[in-house]
XYZ file of C-alpha atoms in Angstrom:
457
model
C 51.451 92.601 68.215
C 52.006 92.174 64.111
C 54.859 91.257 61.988
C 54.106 91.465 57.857
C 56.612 90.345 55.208
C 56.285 90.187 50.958
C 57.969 87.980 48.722
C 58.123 88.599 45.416
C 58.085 85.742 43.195
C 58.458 85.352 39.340
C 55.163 83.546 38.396
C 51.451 84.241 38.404
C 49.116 84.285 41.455
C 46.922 81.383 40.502
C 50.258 79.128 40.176
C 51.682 80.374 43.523
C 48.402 79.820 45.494
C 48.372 76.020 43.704
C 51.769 75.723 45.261
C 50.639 76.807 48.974
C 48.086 74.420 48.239
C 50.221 71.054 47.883
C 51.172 68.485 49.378
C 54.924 69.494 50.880
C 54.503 73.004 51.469
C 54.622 73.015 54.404
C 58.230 71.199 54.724
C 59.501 73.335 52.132
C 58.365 76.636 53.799
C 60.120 75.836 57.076
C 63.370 76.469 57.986
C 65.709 73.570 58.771
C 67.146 74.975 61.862
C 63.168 75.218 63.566
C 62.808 71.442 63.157
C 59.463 71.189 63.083
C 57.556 67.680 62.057
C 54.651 67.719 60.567
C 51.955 65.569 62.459
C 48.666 65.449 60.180
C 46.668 67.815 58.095
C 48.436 68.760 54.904
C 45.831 67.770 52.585
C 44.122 70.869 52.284
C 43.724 74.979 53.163
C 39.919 75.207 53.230
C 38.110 76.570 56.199
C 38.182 74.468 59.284
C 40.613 72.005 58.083
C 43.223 71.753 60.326
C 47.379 71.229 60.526
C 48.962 70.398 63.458
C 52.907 69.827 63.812
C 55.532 69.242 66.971
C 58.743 71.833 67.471
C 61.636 71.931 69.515
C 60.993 74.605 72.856
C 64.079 73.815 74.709
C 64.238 70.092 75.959
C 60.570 69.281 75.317
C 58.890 69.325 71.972
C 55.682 71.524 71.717
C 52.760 70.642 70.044
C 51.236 73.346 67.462
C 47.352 72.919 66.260
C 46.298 75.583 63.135
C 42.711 75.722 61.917
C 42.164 77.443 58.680
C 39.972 79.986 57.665
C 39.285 82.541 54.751
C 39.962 80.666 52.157
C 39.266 82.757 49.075
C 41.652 80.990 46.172
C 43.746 82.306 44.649
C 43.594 85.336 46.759
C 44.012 84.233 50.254
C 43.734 81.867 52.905
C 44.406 81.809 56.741
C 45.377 79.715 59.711
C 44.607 80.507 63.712
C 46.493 78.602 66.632
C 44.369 76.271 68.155
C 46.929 75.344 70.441
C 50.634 76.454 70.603
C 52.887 78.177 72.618
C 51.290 81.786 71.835
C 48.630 83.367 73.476
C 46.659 84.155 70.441
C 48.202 83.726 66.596
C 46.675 84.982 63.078
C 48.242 84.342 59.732
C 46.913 85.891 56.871
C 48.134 84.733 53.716
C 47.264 87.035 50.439
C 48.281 86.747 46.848
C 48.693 89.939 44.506
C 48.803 90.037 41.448
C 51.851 92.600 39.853
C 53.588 93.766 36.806
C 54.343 91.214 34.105
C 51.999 88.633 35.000
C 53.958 87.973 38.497
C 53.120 87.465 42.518
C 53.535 89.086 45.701
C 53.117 87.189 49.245
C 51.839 89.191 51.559
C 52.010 87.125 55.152
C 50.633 89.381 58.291
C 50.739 87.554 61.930
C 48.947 89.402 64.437
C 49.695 87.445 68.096
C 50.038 88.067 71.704
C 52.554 86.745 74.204
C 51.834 84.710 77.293
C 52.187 85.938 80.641
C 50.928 89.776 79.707
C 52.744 92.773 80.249
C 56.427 90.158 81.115
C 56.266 87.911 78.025
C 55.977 91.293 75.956
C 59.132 93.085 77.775
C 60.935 89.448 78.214
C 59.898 87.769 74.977
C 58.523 90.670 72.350
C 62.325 91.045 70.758
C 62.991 87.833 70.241
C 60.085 86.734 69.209
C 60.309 89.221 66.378
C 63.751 88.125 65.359
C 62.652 84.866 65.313
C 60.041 85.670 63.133
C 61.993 87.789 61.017
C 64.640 85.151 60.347
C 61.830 82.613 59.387
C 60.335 84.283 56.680
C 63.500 85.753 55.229
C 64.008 81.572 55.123
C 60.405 81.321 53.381
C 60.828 84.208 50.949
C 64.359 82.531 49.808
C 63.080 78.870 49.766
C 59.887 80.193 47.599
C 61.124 82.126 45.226
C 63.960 79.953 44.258
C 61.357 76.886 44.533
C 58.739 78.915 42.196
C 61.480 79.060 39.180
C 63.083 76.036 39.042
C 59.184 74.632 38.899
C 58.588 77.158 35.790
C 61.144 75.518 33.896
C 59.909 72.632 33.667
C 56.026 73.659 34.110
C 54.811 72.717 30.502
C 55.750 69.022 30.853
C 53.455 66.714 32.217
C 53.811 66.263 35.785
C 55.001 62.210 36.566
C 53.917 59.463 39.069
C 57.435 58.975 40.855
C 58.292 56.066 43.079
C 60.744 56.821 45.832
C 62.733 54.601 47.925
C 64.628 55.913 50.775
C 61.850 58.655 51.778
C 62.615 58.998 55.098
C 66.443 59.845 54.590
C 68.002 63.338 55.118
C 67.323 64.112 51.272
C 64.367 62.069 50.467
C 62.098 64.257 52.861
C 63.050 67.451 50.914
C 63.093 65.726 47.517
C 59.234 64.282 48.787
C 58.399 68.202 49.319
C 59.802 69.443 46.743
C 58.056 66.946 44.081
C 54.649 67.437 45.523
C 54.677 70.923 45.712
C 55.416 70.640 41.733
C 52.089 68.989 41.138
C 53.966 65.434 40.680
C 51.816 62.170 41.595
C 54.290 61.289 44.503
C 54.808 57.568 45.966
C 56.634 55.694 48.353
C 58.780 52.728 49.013
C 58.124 51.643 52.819
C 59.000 48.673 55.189
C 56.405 48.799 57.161
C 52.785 48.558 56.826
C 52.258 50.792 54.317
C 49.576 53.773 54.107
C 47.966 56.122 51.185
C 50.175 56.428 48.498
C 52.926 53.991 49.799
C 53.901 50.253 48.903
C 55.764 47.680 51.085
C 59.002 46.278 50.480
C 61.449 44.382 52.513
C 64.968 44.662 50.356
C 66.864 42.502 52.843
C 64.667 39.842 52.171
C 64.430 40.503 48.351
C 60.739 40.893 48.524
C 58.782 43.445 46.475
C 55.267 43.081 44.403
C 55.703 43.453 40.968
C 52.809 44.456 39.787
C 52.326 47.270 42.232
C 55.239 49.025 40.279
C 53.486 49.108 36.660
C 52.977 52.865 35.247
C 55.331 54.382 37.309
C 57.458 57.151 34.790
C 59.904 57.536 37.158
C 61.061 55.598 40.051
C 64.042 56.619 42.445
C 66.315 54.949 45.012
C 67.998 56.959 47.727
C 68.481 54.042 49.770
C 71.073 52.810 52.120
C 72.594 52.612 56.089
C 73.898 56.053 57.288
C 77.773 55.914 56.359
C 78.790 57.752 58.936
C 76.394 56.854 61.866
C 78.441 54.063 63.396
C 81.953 53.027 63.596
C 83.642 50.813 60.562
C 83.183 47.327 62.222
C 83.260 44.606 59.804
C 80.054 43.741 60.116
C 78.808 47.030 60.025
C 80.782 47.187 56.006
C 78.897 44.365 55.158
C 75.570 46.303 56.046
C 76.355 49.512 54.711
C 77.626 47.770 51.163
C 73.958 45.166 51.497
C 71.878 47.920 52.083
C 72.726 49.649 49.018
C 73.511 46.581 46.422
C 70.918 44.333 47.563
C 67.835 47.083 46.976
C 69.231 48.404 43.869
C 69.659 45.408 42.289
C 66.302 44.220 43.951
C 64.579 47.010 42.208
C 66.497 46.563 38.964
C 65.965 43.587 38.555
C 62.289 43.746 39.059
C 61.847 47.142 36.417
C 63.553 44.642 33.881
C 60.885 42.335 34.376
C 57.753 45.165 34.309
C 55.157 45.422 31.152
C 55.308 49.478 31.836
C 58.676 49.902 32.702
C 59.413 53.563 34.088
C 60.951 56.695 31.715
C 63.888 56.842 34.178
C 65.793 54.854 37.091
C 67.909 57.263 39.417
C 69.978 55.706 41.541
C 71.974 57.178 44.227
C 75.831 56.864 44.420
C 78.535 58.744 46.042
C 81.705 60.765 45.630
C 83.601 57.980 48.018
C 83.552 56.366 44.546
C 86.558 58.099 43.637
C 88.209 57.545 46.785
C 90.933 60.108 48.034
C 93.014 61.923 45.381
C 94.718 64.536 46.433
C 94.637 67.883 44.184
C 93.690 65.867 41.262
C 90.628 66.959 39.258
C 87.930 64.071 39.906
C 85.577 64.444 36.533
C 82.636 61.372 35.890
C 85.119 59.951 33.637
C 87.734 59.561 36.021
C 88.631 56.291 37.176
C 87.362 54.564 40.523
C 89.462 54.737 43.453
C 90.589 51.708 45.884
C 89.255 50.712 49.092
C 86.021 50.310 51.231
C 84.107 53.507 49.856
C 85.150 53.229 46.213
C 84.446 49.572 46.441
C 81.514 49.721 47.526
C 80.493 52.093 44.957
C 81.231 50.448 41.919
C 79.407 47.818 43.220
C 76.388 49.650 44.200
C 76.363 50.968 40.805
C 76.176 47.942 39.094
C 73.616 47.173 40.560
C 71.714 49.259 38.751
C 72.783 47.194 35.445
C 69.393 44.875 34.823
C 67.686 48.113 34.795
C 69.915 49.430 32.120
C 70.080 46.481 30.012
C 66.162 46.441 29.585
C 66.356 49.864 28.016
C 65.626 52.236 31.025
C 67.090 55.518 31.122
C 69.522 55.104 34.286
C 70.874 57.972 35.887
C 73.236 57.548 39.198
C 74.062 60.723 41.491
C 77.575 60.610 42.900
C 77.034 62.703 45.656
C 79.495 64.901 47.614
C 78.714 66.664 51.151
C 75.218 67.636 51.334
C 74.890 70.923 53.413
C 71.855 70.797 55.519
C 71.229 71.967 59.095
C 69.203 69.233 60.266
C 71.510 66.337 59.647
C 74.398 65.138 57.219
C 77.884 66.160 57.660
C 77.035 69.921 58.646
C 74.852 68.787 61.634
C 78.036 67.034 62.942
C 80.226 70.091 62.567
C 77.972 72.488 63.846
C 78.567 71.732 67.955
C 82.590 71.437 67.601
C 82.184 74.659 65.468
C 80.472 76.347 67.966
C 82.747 75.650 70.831
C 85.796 77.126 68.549
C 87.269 73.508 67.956
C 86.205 73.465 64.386
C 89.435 73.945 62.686
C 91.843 72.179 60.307
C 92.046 68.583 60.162
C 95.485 67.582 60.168
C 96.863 70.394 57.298
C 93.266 71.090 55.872
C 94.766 70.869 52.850
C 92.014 67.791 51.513
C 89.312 68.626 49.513
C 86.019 68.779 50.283
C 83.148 68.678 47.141
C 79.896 70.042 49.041
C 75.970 70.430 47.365
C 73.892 72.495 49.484
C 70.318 70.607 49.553
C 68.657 72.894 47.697
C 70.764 71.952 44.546
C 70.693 68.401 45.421
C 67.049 68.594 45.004
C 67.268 70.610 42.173
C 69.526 68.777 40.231
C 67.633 65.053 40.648
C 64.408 67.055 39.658
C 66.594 68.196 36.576
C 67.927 64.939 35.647
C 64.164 63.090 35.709
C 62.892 66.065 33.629
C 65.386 65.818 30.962
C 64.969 63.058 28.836
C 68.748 62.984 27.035
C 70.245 62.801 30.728
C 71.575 59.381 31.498
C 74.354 57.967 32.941
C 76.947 59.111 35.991
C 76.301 62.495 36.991
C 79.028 64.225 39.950
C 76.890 66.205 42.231
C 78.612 68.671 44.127
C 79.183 72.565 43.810
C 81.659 74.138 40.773
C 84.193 74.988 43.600
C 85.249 72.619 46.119
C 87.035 74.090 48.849
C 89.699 72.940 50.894
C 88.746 71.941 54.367
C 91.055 74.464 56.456
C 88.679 76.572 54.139
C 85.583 75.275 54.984
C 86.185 75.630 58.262
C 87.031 78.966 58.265
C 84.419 79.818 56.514
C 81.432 77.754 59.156
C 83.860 79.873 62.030
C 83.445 82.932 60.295
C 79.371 82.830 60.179
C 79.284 81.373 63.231
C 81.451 83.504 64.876
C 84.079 81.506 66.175
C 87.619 81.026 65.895
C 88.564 78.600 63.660
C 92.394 77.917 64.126
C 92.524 75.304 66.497
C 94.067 72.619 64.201
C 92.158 69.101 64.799
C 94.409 66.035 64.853
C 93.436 62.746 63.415
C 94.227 60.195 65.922
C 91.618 62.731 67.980
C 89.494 61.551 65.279
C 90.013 58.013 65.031
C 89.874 57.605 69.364
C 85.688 59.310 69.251
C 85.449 57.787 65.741
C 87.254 55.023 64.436
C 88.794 54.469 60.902
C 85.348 55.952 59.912
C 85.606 59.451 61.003
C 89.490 59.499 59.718
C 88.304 58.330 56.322
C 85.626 60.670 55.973
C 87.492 63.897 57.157
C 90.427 63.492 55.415
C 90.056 62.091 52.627
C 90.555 64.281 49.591
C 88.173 64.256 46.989
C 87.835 67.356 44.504
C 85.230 65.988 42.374
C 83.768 68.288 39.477
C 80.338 68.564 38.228
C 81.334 68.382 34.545
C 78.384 66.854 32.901
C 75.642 68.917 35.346
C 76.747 71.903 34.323
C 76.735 70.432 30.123
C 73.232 69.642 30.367
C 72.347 72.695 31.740
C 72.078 72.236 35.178
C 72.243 75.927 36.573
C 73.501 75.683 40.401
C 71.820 77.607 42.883
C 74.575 77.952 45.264
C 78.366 77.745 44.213
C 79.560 80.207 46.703
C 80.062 78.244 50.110
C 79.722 81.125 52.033
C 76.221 82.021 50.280
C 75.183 78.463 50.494
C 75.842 78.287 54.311
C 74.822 81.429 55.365
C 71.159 80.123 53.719
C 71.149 76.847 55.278
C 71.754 78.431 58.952
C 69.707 81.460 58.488
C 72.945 83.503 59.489
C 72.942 86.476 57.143
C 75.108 89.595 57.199
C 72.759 92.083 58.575
């Protein structure tokens, strides 16, 4: 059997073959909703190197082992299953060259089902519509990837320090920079491995030294806000784990010979608390309680930094739309069983980023040298939740009517889920959009359909 697909992508076929090359391409190429992990073997497409990566197949996750072969850059390169769930599998990647200077993908997968003539009749269709909605995935994630790399192409590409790797955003942000030709680094706990250096924030340990001559070095840091009921003790750990590293690594970039080009800190829209209707701009005022609380305080954390003349940047981030975890991944399952409706009225706001643009827009802020300070992140047009949900029941097709009360909330939840669900927080990306920060997605409808893979046919 064969499936083929083309993308066509704005720049030249020697720069799109360097970015198949990368480190990251591979997470950036795959769809959230397969949830694959990569195991070992991203380091390079030549022949008989091999990449091998674990995906969901029902309960049980499947092991997949590709060897590569025909490597001809920057025309084309291949990769054959070793071991998967397929019989046989052959993916030819090629690379021409068209009008203007541009690229075409051309991707052609020639496999055969187990089990003969029965995994054809029983497994052929979807199979293909599998396939089909993967590289529609690909073709979107490349293109869009390709640009936003051209714009900022001619400038030197940075060693960047990243704390908070591992998180729901770090992994894509990890991607994304090293499939830009960036010198990428990590921040680790445990022992640490290539390109990684050991800290332990709760202890306030870090090596100095091993952070000279980094130009950019970013904290995404802290405990999951919504992965375990409000306790007090668990306040004190969520507030800890975000003002006791980011004043641990401020501190010690104050005290660095080479001090970094740029500091980005994360932050979040909780800053601003809920508001109501009221327009929430980065000059607005903070809000009162836990969240806004601890936000201010995270973000002055980031001060010694600051104060020794680094360019400090902090992202107050709204709901970031991703199928693999966040705020969407929770939704999903109540929204599929039709009991994703309004909370209470629906009437609160909800300021959502799809991932892409969260990515985007951090890449943005280190590139551009006259970017410091508080930056919202979250789309032009927040949407009322009622909205929102009507919206997830509408591509998922399921009603969404079925109003959702709070205390239903607060008995599976605690104070925790109430806060988070209905608070009302229509924050504004003001100062994005001023320095030029073009969004990828403002539509929610567009933004969700692309982080499902649930497209109008």
């Amino acid at each position: 059997m064969e499936f083929t697909h083309s993308t066509q992508v704005d720049t030249n076929v020697e720069e799109t073959f360097a970015w198949h090359e990368r480190k990251g391409a591979f997470r950036r190429l795959m769809p959230p909703w397969e949830q694959a992990e990569l195991v070992s073997g991203e380091s390079s497409l030549e022949d008989g190197t091999r990449l091998t990566f674990k995906f969901p197949m029902g309960p049980i996750k499947m092991k997949w082992v590709a060897e590569h072969s025909g490597y001809n850059p920057p025309h084309t390169f291949a990769d054959t299953m070793v071991k998967g769930p397929f019989k046989t599998w052959h993916h030819v990647h090629s690379f021409v060259e068209t009008e203007n200077n541009t690229c075409r993908v051309d991707d052609r997968v020639e496999y055969t089902l187990p089990m003969g003539i029965l995994g054809r009749i029983f497994g052929g269709g979807n199979v293909r519509k599998r396939l089909q909605r993967m590289f529609k995935a690909r073709e979107i994630r490349l293109a869009k990837d390709l640009k936003r790399y051209h714009n900022f192409a001619h400038i030197k590409r940075k060693k960047i320090l990243i704390a908070g790797s591992s998180g729901l955003i770090g992994r894509q942000l990890i991607a994304y920079f090293g499939t830009s030709g960036h010198d990428v680094w990590r921040l680790v706990r445990r022992t640490p491995k290539e390109n990684e250096i050991q800290w332990d924030p709760s202890q306030g340990k870090i090596k100095a030294q091993e952070l000279e001559g980094f130009d950019a070095i970013i904290h995404l840091g802290g405990a999951g806000i919504g992965d375990k009921r409000w306790t007090k003790k668990r306040k004190i750990v969520l507030e800890e784990s975000r003002t006791k590293s980011t004043q641990l690594l401020s501190s010690t970039i104050a005290q660095l010979q080479n001090k970094p080009e740029v500091f980005i800190v994360s932050s979040a829209m909780g800053y601003y608390g809920s508001r109501g209707d009221e327009n929430l701009t980065e000059q607005s005022a903070a809000g009162t309680g836990f969240l806004p609380d601890m936000c201010v305080a995270w973000e002055a954390s980031a001060q010694a930094a600051k104060d020794a003349g680094v360019r400090t940047v902090h992202c107050r981030t709204g709901l970031v739309l991703d199928a693999t975890g966040g705020v969407l991944k929770k939704m999903l399952l109540p929204a599929q069983l039709g009991a994703g409706g309004p909370i209470g009225w629906g009437k609160q706001w909800y300021s959502w980023i799809s991932m892409d643009d969260q990515v985007y827009a951090i890449d943005h802020l280190m590139m551009s040298t006259d970017c410091e300070g508080v930056y919202n992140f979250g789309s032009p047009n927040p949407v009322r939740q009622k909205m929102f949900a009507k919206v997830l029941g509408k591509i998922l097709r399921r009603p969404s009517f079925m109003p959702v009360p709070p205390f239903g909330i607060w008995f599976l939840m605690g104070k925790m889920g109430v806060t988070l669900a209905t608070d009302s927080s229509k924050m504004l990306p003001n100062r994005l959009t001023e320095s030029g920060y073009e969004f990828q997605y403002s539509d929610l409808e567009h933004a969700l359909r692309d982080a499902l893979g649930k497209w109008k046919k």
